[in-house]
Short mmCIF file of N, CA and C in Angstrom, two decimals:
data_model
loop_
_atom_site.label_atom_id
_atom_site.label_comp_id
_atom_site.label_asym_id
_atom_site.label_seq_id
_atom_site.Cartn_x
_atom_site.Cartn_y
_atom_site.Cartn_z
N MET A 953 -28.65 35.56 -33.19
CA MET A 953 -28.03 35.11 -31.96
C MET A 953 -27.03 34.00 -32.25
N SER A 954 -25.92 34.12 -31.62
CA SER A 954 -24.87 33.13 -31.80
C SER A 954 -24.82 32.21 -30.59
N ASN A 955 -24.62 30.93 -30.84
CA ASN A 955 -24.53 29.94 -29.77
C ASN A 955 -23.08 29.64 -29.39
N GLU A 956 -22.17 30.41 -29.88
CA GLU A 956 -20.76 30.18 -29.58
C GLU A 956 -20.40 30.77 -28.22
N ILE A 957 -19.63 30.01 -27.49
CA ILE A 957 -19.17 30.45 -26.17
C ILE A 957 -17.65 30.45 -26.19
N GLU A 958 -17.10 31.54 -25.76
CA GLU A 958 -15.65 31.62 -25.69
C GLU A 958 -15.21 31.28 -24.27
N ILE A 959 -14.22 30.41 -24.20
CA ILE A 959 -13.67 30.03 -22.91
C ILE A 959 -12.20 30.41 -22.89
N GLU A 960 -11.85 31.14 -21.87
CA GLU A 960 -10.46 31.55 -21.73
C GLU A 960 -9.75 30.54 -20.84
N LEU A 961 -8.68 29.94 -21.35
CA LEU A 961 -7.94 28.93 -20.61
C LEU A 961 -6.62 29.52 -20.12
N ASN A 962 -6.29 29.16 -18.93
CA ASN A 962 -5.00 29.56 -18.38
C ASN A 962 -3.95 28.63 -18.98
N ASP A 963 -2.99 29.19 -19.70
CA ASP A 963 -1.99 28.38 -20.37
C ASP A 963 -1.05 27.66 -19.40
N GLU A 964 -0.86 28.22 -18.24
CA GLU A 964 0.05 27.62 -17.29
C GLU A 964 -0.73 26.89 -16.21
N LEU A 965 -0.71 25.57 -16.29
CA LEU A 965 -1.36 24.75 -15.28
C LEU A 965 -0.33 24.32 -14.25
N ASP A 966 -0.70 24.40 -13.01
CA ASP A 966 0.19 23.99 -11.93
C ASP A 966 -0.14 22.54 -11.57
N LEU A 967 0.60 21.62 -12.16
CA LEU A 967 0.38 20.20 -11.91
C LEU A 967 1.36 19.70 -10.85
N GLN A 968 0.85 18.89 -9.95
CA GLN A 968 1.69 18.32 -8.91
C GLN A 968 1.48 16.83 -8.87
N GLU A 969 2.55 16.12 -8.57
CA GLU A 969 2.45 14.68 -8.39
C GLU A 969 1.62 14.40 -7.13
N PRO A 970 0.80 13.36 -7.15
CA PRO A 970 0.06 13.03 -5.93
C PRO A 970 1.01 12.54 -4.84
N ASN A 971 0.64 12.75 -3.60
CA ASN A 971 1.45 12.26 -2.49
C ASN A 971 1.53 10.75 -2.55
N LYS A 972 2.67 10.23 -2.15
CA LYS A 972 2.87 8.78 -2.11
C LYS A 972 2.87 8.32 -0.66
N TYR A 973 2.41 7.08 -0.47
CA TYR A 973 2.32 6.50 0.86
C TYR A 973 3.01 5.14 0.88
N LYS A 974 3.82 4.95 1.91
CA LYS A 974 4.50 3.67 2.10
C LYS A 974 3.57 2.77 2.93
N VAL A 975 3.47 1.52 2.54
CA VAL A 975 2.68 0.55 3.29
C VAL A 975 3.66 -0.41 3.97
N PHE A 976 3.51 -0.55 5.29
CA PHE A 976 4.35 -1.41 6.10
C PHE A 976 3.53 -2.55 6.69
N LEU A 977 4.13 -3.72 6.82
CA LEU A 977 3.56 -4.79 7.62
C LEU A 977 4.29 -4.79 8.95
N LEU A 978 3.53 -5.02 10.03
CA LEU A 978 4.10 -5.00 11.39
C LEU A 978 4.23 -6.42 11.93
N ASN A 979 5.28 -6.65 12.67
CA ASN A 979 5.52 -7.96 13.26
C ASN A 979 4.56 -8.21 14.43
N ASP A 980 4.17 -9.46 14.58
CA ASP A 980 3.43 -9.89 15.77
C ASP A 980 3.89 -11.30 16.10
N ASP A 981 3.49 -11.79 17.26
CA ASP A 981 3.95 -13.10 17.71
C ASP A 981 3.03 -14.25 17.30
N PHE A 982 1.99 -13.96 16.53
CA PHE A 982 1.00 -14.99 16.24
C PHE A 982 0.84 -15.32 14.76
N SER A 983 1.01 -14.37 13.88
CA SER A 983 0.87 -14.63 12.44
C SER A 983 2.02 -15.52 11.98
N THR A 984 1.67 -16.57 11.26
CA THR A 984 2.70 -17.50 10.81
C THR A 984 3.50 -16.88 9.65
N MET A 985 4.70 -17.35 9.50
CA MET A 985 5.55 -16.87 8.41
C MET A 985 4.92 -17.19 7.06
N ASP A 986 4.33 -18.37 6.95
CA ASP A 986 3.67 -18.76 5.70
C ASP A 986 2.51 -17.83 5.36
N PHE A 987 1.75 -17.42 6.38
CA PHE A 987 0.64 -16.50 6.14
C PHE A 987 1.14 -15.14 5.68
N VAL A 988 2.21 -14.65 6.29
CA VAL A 988 2.78 -13.36 5.89
C VAL A 988 3.27 -13.42 4.45
N ILE A 989 3.92 -14.50 4.08
CA ILE A 989 4.37 -14.67 2.69
C ILE A 989 3.17 -14.70 1.76
N ASP A 990 2.11 -15.40 2.15
CA ASP A 990 0.89 -15.47 1.34
C ASP A 990 0.30 -14.07 1.12
N VAL A 991 0.26 -13.25 2.17
CA VAL A 991 -0.24 -11.88 2.06
C VAL A 991 0.63 -11.07 1.11
N LEU A 992 1.93 -11.19 1.24
CA LEU A 992 2.84 -10.43 0.38
C LEU A 992 2.69 -10.82 -1.09
N VAL A 993 2.46 -12.08 -1.35
CA VAL A 993 2.28 -12.56 -2.73
C VAL A 993 0.94 -12.10 -3.28
N LYS A 994 -0.12 -12.28 -2.51
CA LYS A 994 -1.47 -11.99 -3.02
C LYS A 994 -1.82 -10.50 -3.03
N VAL A 995 -1.48 -9.78 -1.98
CA VAL A 995 -1.86 -8.37 -1.87
C VAL A 995 -0.84 -7.46 -2.54
N PHE A 996 0.44 -7.74 -2.32
CA PHE A 996 1.48 -6.83 -2.79
C PHE A 996 2.17 -7.32 -4.07
N ARG A 997 1.72 -8.46 -4.59
CA ARG A 997 2.23 -9.00 -5.86
C ARG A 997 3.74 -9.23 -5.86
N LYS A 998 4.24 -9.72 -4.73
CA LYS A 998 5.67 -10.04 -4.63
C LYS A 998 5.89 -11.49 -5.06
N SER A 999 7.10 -11.77 -5.55
CA SER A 999 7.45 -13.16 -5.83
C SER A 999 7.66 -13.86 -4.48
N VAL A 1000 7.69 -15.17 -4.49
CA VAL A 1000 7.88 -15.91 -3.24
C VAL A 1000 9.24 -15.57 -2.63
N ASP A 1001 10.26 -15.41 -3.48
CA ASP A 1001 11.59 -15.06 -2.97
C ASP A 1001 11.60 -13.67 -2.33
N GLU A 1002 11.00 -12.69 -3.01
CA GLU A 1002 10.91 -11.33 -2.46
C GLU A 1002 10.11 -11.34 -1.15
N ALA A 1003 9.01 -12.08 -1.16
CA ALA A 1003 8.15 -12.16 0.02
C ALA A 1003 8.89 -12.78 1.20
N SER A 1004 9.73 -13.76 0.94
CA SER A 1004 10.49 -14.40 2.02
C SER A 1004 11.47 -13.42 2.65
N VAL A 1005 12.14 -12.64 1.82
CA VAL A 1005 13.10 -11.64 2.33
C VAL A 1005 12.36 -10.58 3.15
N ILE A 1006 11.24 -10.08 2.64
CA ILE A 1006 10.46 -9.07 3.36
C ILE A 1006 9.94 -9.64 4.68
N MET A 1007 9.45 -10.88 4.64
CA MET A 1007 8.92 -11.51 5.86
C MET A 1007 10.01 -11.62 6.92
N LEU A 1008 11.21 -12.01 6.53
CA LEU A 1008 12.31 -12.11 7.51
C LEU A 1008 12.68 -10.74 8.06
N ASN A 1009 12.65 -9.70 7.23
CA ASN A 1009 12.91 -8.35 7.71
C ASN A 1009 11.84 -7.90 8.70
N ILE A 1010 10.58 -8.25 8.44
CA ILE A 1010 9.49 -7.93 9.37
C ILE A 1010 9.76 -8.63 10.70
N HIS A 1011 10.11 -9.90 10.62
CA HIS A 1011 10.36 -10.70 11.83
C HIS A 1011 11.53 -10.14 12.64
N ASN A 1012 12.59 -9.74 11.96
CA ASN A 1012 13.81 -9.28 12.65
C ASN A 1012 13.76 -7.81 13.07
N ASN A 1013 13.09 -6.97 12.30
CA ASN A 1013 13.12 -5.52 12.54
C ASN A 1013 11.82 -4.95 13.09
N GLY A 1014 10.78 -5.75 13.15
CA GLY A 1014 9.51 -5.26 13.70
C GLY A 1014 8.55 -4.74 12.65
N ARG A 1015 9.08 -4.32 11.50
CA ARG A 1015 8.24 -3.87 10.39
C ARG A 1015 9.09 -3.76 9.14
N GLU A 1016 8.42 -3.75 8.01
CA GLU A 1016 9.14 -3.62 6.74
C GLU A 1016 8.20 -3.03 5.70
N ILE A 1017 8.76 -2.22 4.81
CA ILE A 1017 7.97 -1.62 3.75
C ILE A 1017 7.63 -2.68 2.70
N CYS A 1018 6.40 -2.65 2.24
CA CYS A 1018 5.93 -3.60 1.23
C CYS A 1018 5.70 -2.93 -0.12
N GLY A 1019 5.58 -1.63 -0.13
CA GLY A 1019 5.37 -0.91 -1.37
C GLY A 1019 5.04 0.55 -1.12
N THR A 1020 5.11 1.35 -2.18
CA THR A 1020 4.78 2.77 -2.13
C THR A 1020 3.72 3.04 -3.19
N TYR A 1021 2.61 3.67 -2.77
CA TYR A 1021 1.45 3.82 -3.63
C TYR A 1021 0.79 5.17 -3.43
N SER A 1022 -0.16 5.48 -4.29
CA SER A 1022 -1.01 6.65 -4.06
C SER A 1022 -1.89 6.36 -2.84
N TYR A 1023 -2.53 7.39 -2.32
CA TYR A 1023 -3.34 7.24 -1.10
C TYR A 1023 -4.40 6.15 -1.25
N GLU A 1024 -5.14 6.19 -2.35
CA GLU A 1024 -6.25 5.26 -2.55
C GLU A 1024 -5.77 3.81 -2.61
N ILE A 1025 -4.69 3.58 -3.34
CA ILE A 1025 -4.17 2.22 -3.47
C ILE A 1025 -3.59 1.75 -2.15
N ALA A 1026 -2.85 2.62 -1.46
CA ALA A 1026 -2.26 2.25 -0.16
C ALA A 1026 -3.35 1.89 0.85
N SER A 1027 -4.39 2.69 0.92
CA SER A 1027 -5.46 2.39 1.89
C SER A 1027 -6.20 1.11 1.52
N THR A 1028 -6.31 0.82 0.23
CA THR A 1028 -6.93 -0.44 -0.21
C THR A 1028 -6.06 -1.62 0.21
N LYS A 1029 -4.75 -1.51 0.04
CA LYS A 1029 -3.83 -2.59 0.45
C LYS A 1029 -3.93 -2.85 1.95
N VAL A 1030 -3.99 -1.78 2.75
CA VAL A 1030 -4.12 -1.93 4.21
C VAL A 1030 -5.43 -2.66 4.53
N ALA A 1031 -6.51 -2.30 3.87
CA ALA A 1031 -7.81 -2.94 4.10
C ALA A 1031 -7.77 -4.42 3.67
N GLN A 1032 -7.09 -4.72 2.58
CA GLN A 1032 -6.99 -6.11 2.12
C GLN A 1032 -6.23 -6.96 3.12
N VAL A 1033 -5.15 -6.42 3.67
CA VAL A 1033 -4.38 -7.15 4.68
C VAL A 1033 -5.26 -7.41 5.90
N LYS A 1034 -5.98 -6.40 6.34
CA LYS A 1034 -6.86 -6.54 7.51
C LYS A 1034 -7.92 -7.61 7.26
N ALA A 1035 -8.51 -7.61 6.08
CA ALA A 1035 -9.55 -8.59 5.75
C ALA A 1035 -8.98 -10.01 5.71
N MET A 1036 -7.83 -10.18 5.09
CA MET A 1036 -7.21 -11.51 5.03
C MET A 1036 -6.85 -12.01 6.42
N ALA A 1037 -6.29 -11.12 7.25
CA ALA A 1037 -5.89 -11.51 8.60
C ALA A 1037 -7.10 -11.89 9.44
N ARG A 1038 -8.14 -11.10 9.32
CA ARG A 1038 -9.36 -11.39 10.09
C ARG A 1038 -9.96 -12.73 9.65
N GLU A 1039 -9.97 -12.98 8.34
CA GLU A 1039 -10.53 -14.22 7.81
C GLU A 1039 -9.78 -15.45 8.30
N LYS A 1040 -8.45 -15.32 8.41
CA LYS A 1040 -7.62 -16.46 8.85
C LYS A 1040 -7.37 -16.49 10.35
N GLY A 1041 -7.85 -15.46 11.07
CA GLY A 1041 -7.70 -15.44 12.52
C GLY A 1041 -6.34 -14.98 13.02
N PHE A 1042 -5.64 -14.17 12.23
CA PHE A 1042 -4.34 -13.65 12.62
C PHE A 1042 -4.44 -12.16 12.92
N PRO A 1043 -3.56 -11.65 13.82
CA PRO A 1043 -3.59 -10.22 14.15
C PRO A 1043 -2.65 -9.38 13.28
N LEU A 1044 -2.25 -9.86 12.12
CA LEU A 1044 -1.33 -9.12 11.26
C LEU A 1044 -1.89 -7.74 10.93
N LYS A 1045 -1.03 -6.73 11.05
CA LYS A 1045 -1.45 -5.35 10.77
C LYS A 1045 -0.59 -4.73 9.69
N ALA A 1046 -1.23 -3.90 8.89
CA ALA A 1046 -0.54 -3.08 7.90
C ALA A 1046 -0.85 -1.63 8.22
N VAL A 1047 0.13 -0.77 8.05
CA VAL A 1047 -0.06 0.67 8.26
C VAL A 1047 0.52 1.41 7.06
N MET A 1048 0.02 2.63 6.85
CA MET A 1048 0.57 3.44 5.78
C MET A 1048 1.06 4.76 6.34
N GLU A 1049 2.16 5.25 5.76
CA GLU A 1049 2.75 6.51 6.19
C GLU A 1049 3.06 7.34 4.95
N GLU A 1050 2.80 8.64 5.06
CA GLU A 1050 3.11 9.50 3.93
C GLU A 1050 4.61 9.58 3.71
N GLU A 1051 5.01 9.55 2.47
CA GLU A 1051 6.42 9.58 2.11
C GLU A 1051 7.03 10.93 2.37
#
């Protein structure tokens, strides 16, 4: 008796890039500009200068993209923003949209 097992592999694999999701911060009338910058630096790893530009765009346009990620990372970023906002007592919201 032989213990060898033959496995037939399909030579052509159909690989696809995972879907990407944009994460946006939404403007509100209560979250301070300093807090929004702090979130952008800590959660989205932006420099203070980048965070300031994004924060002003959020303030002026109602929302701004903070990054594009895989589903798992994007949903984690949204949850991190929610947790930080809740901890500091701000209503700041993050949303994700499929690219």
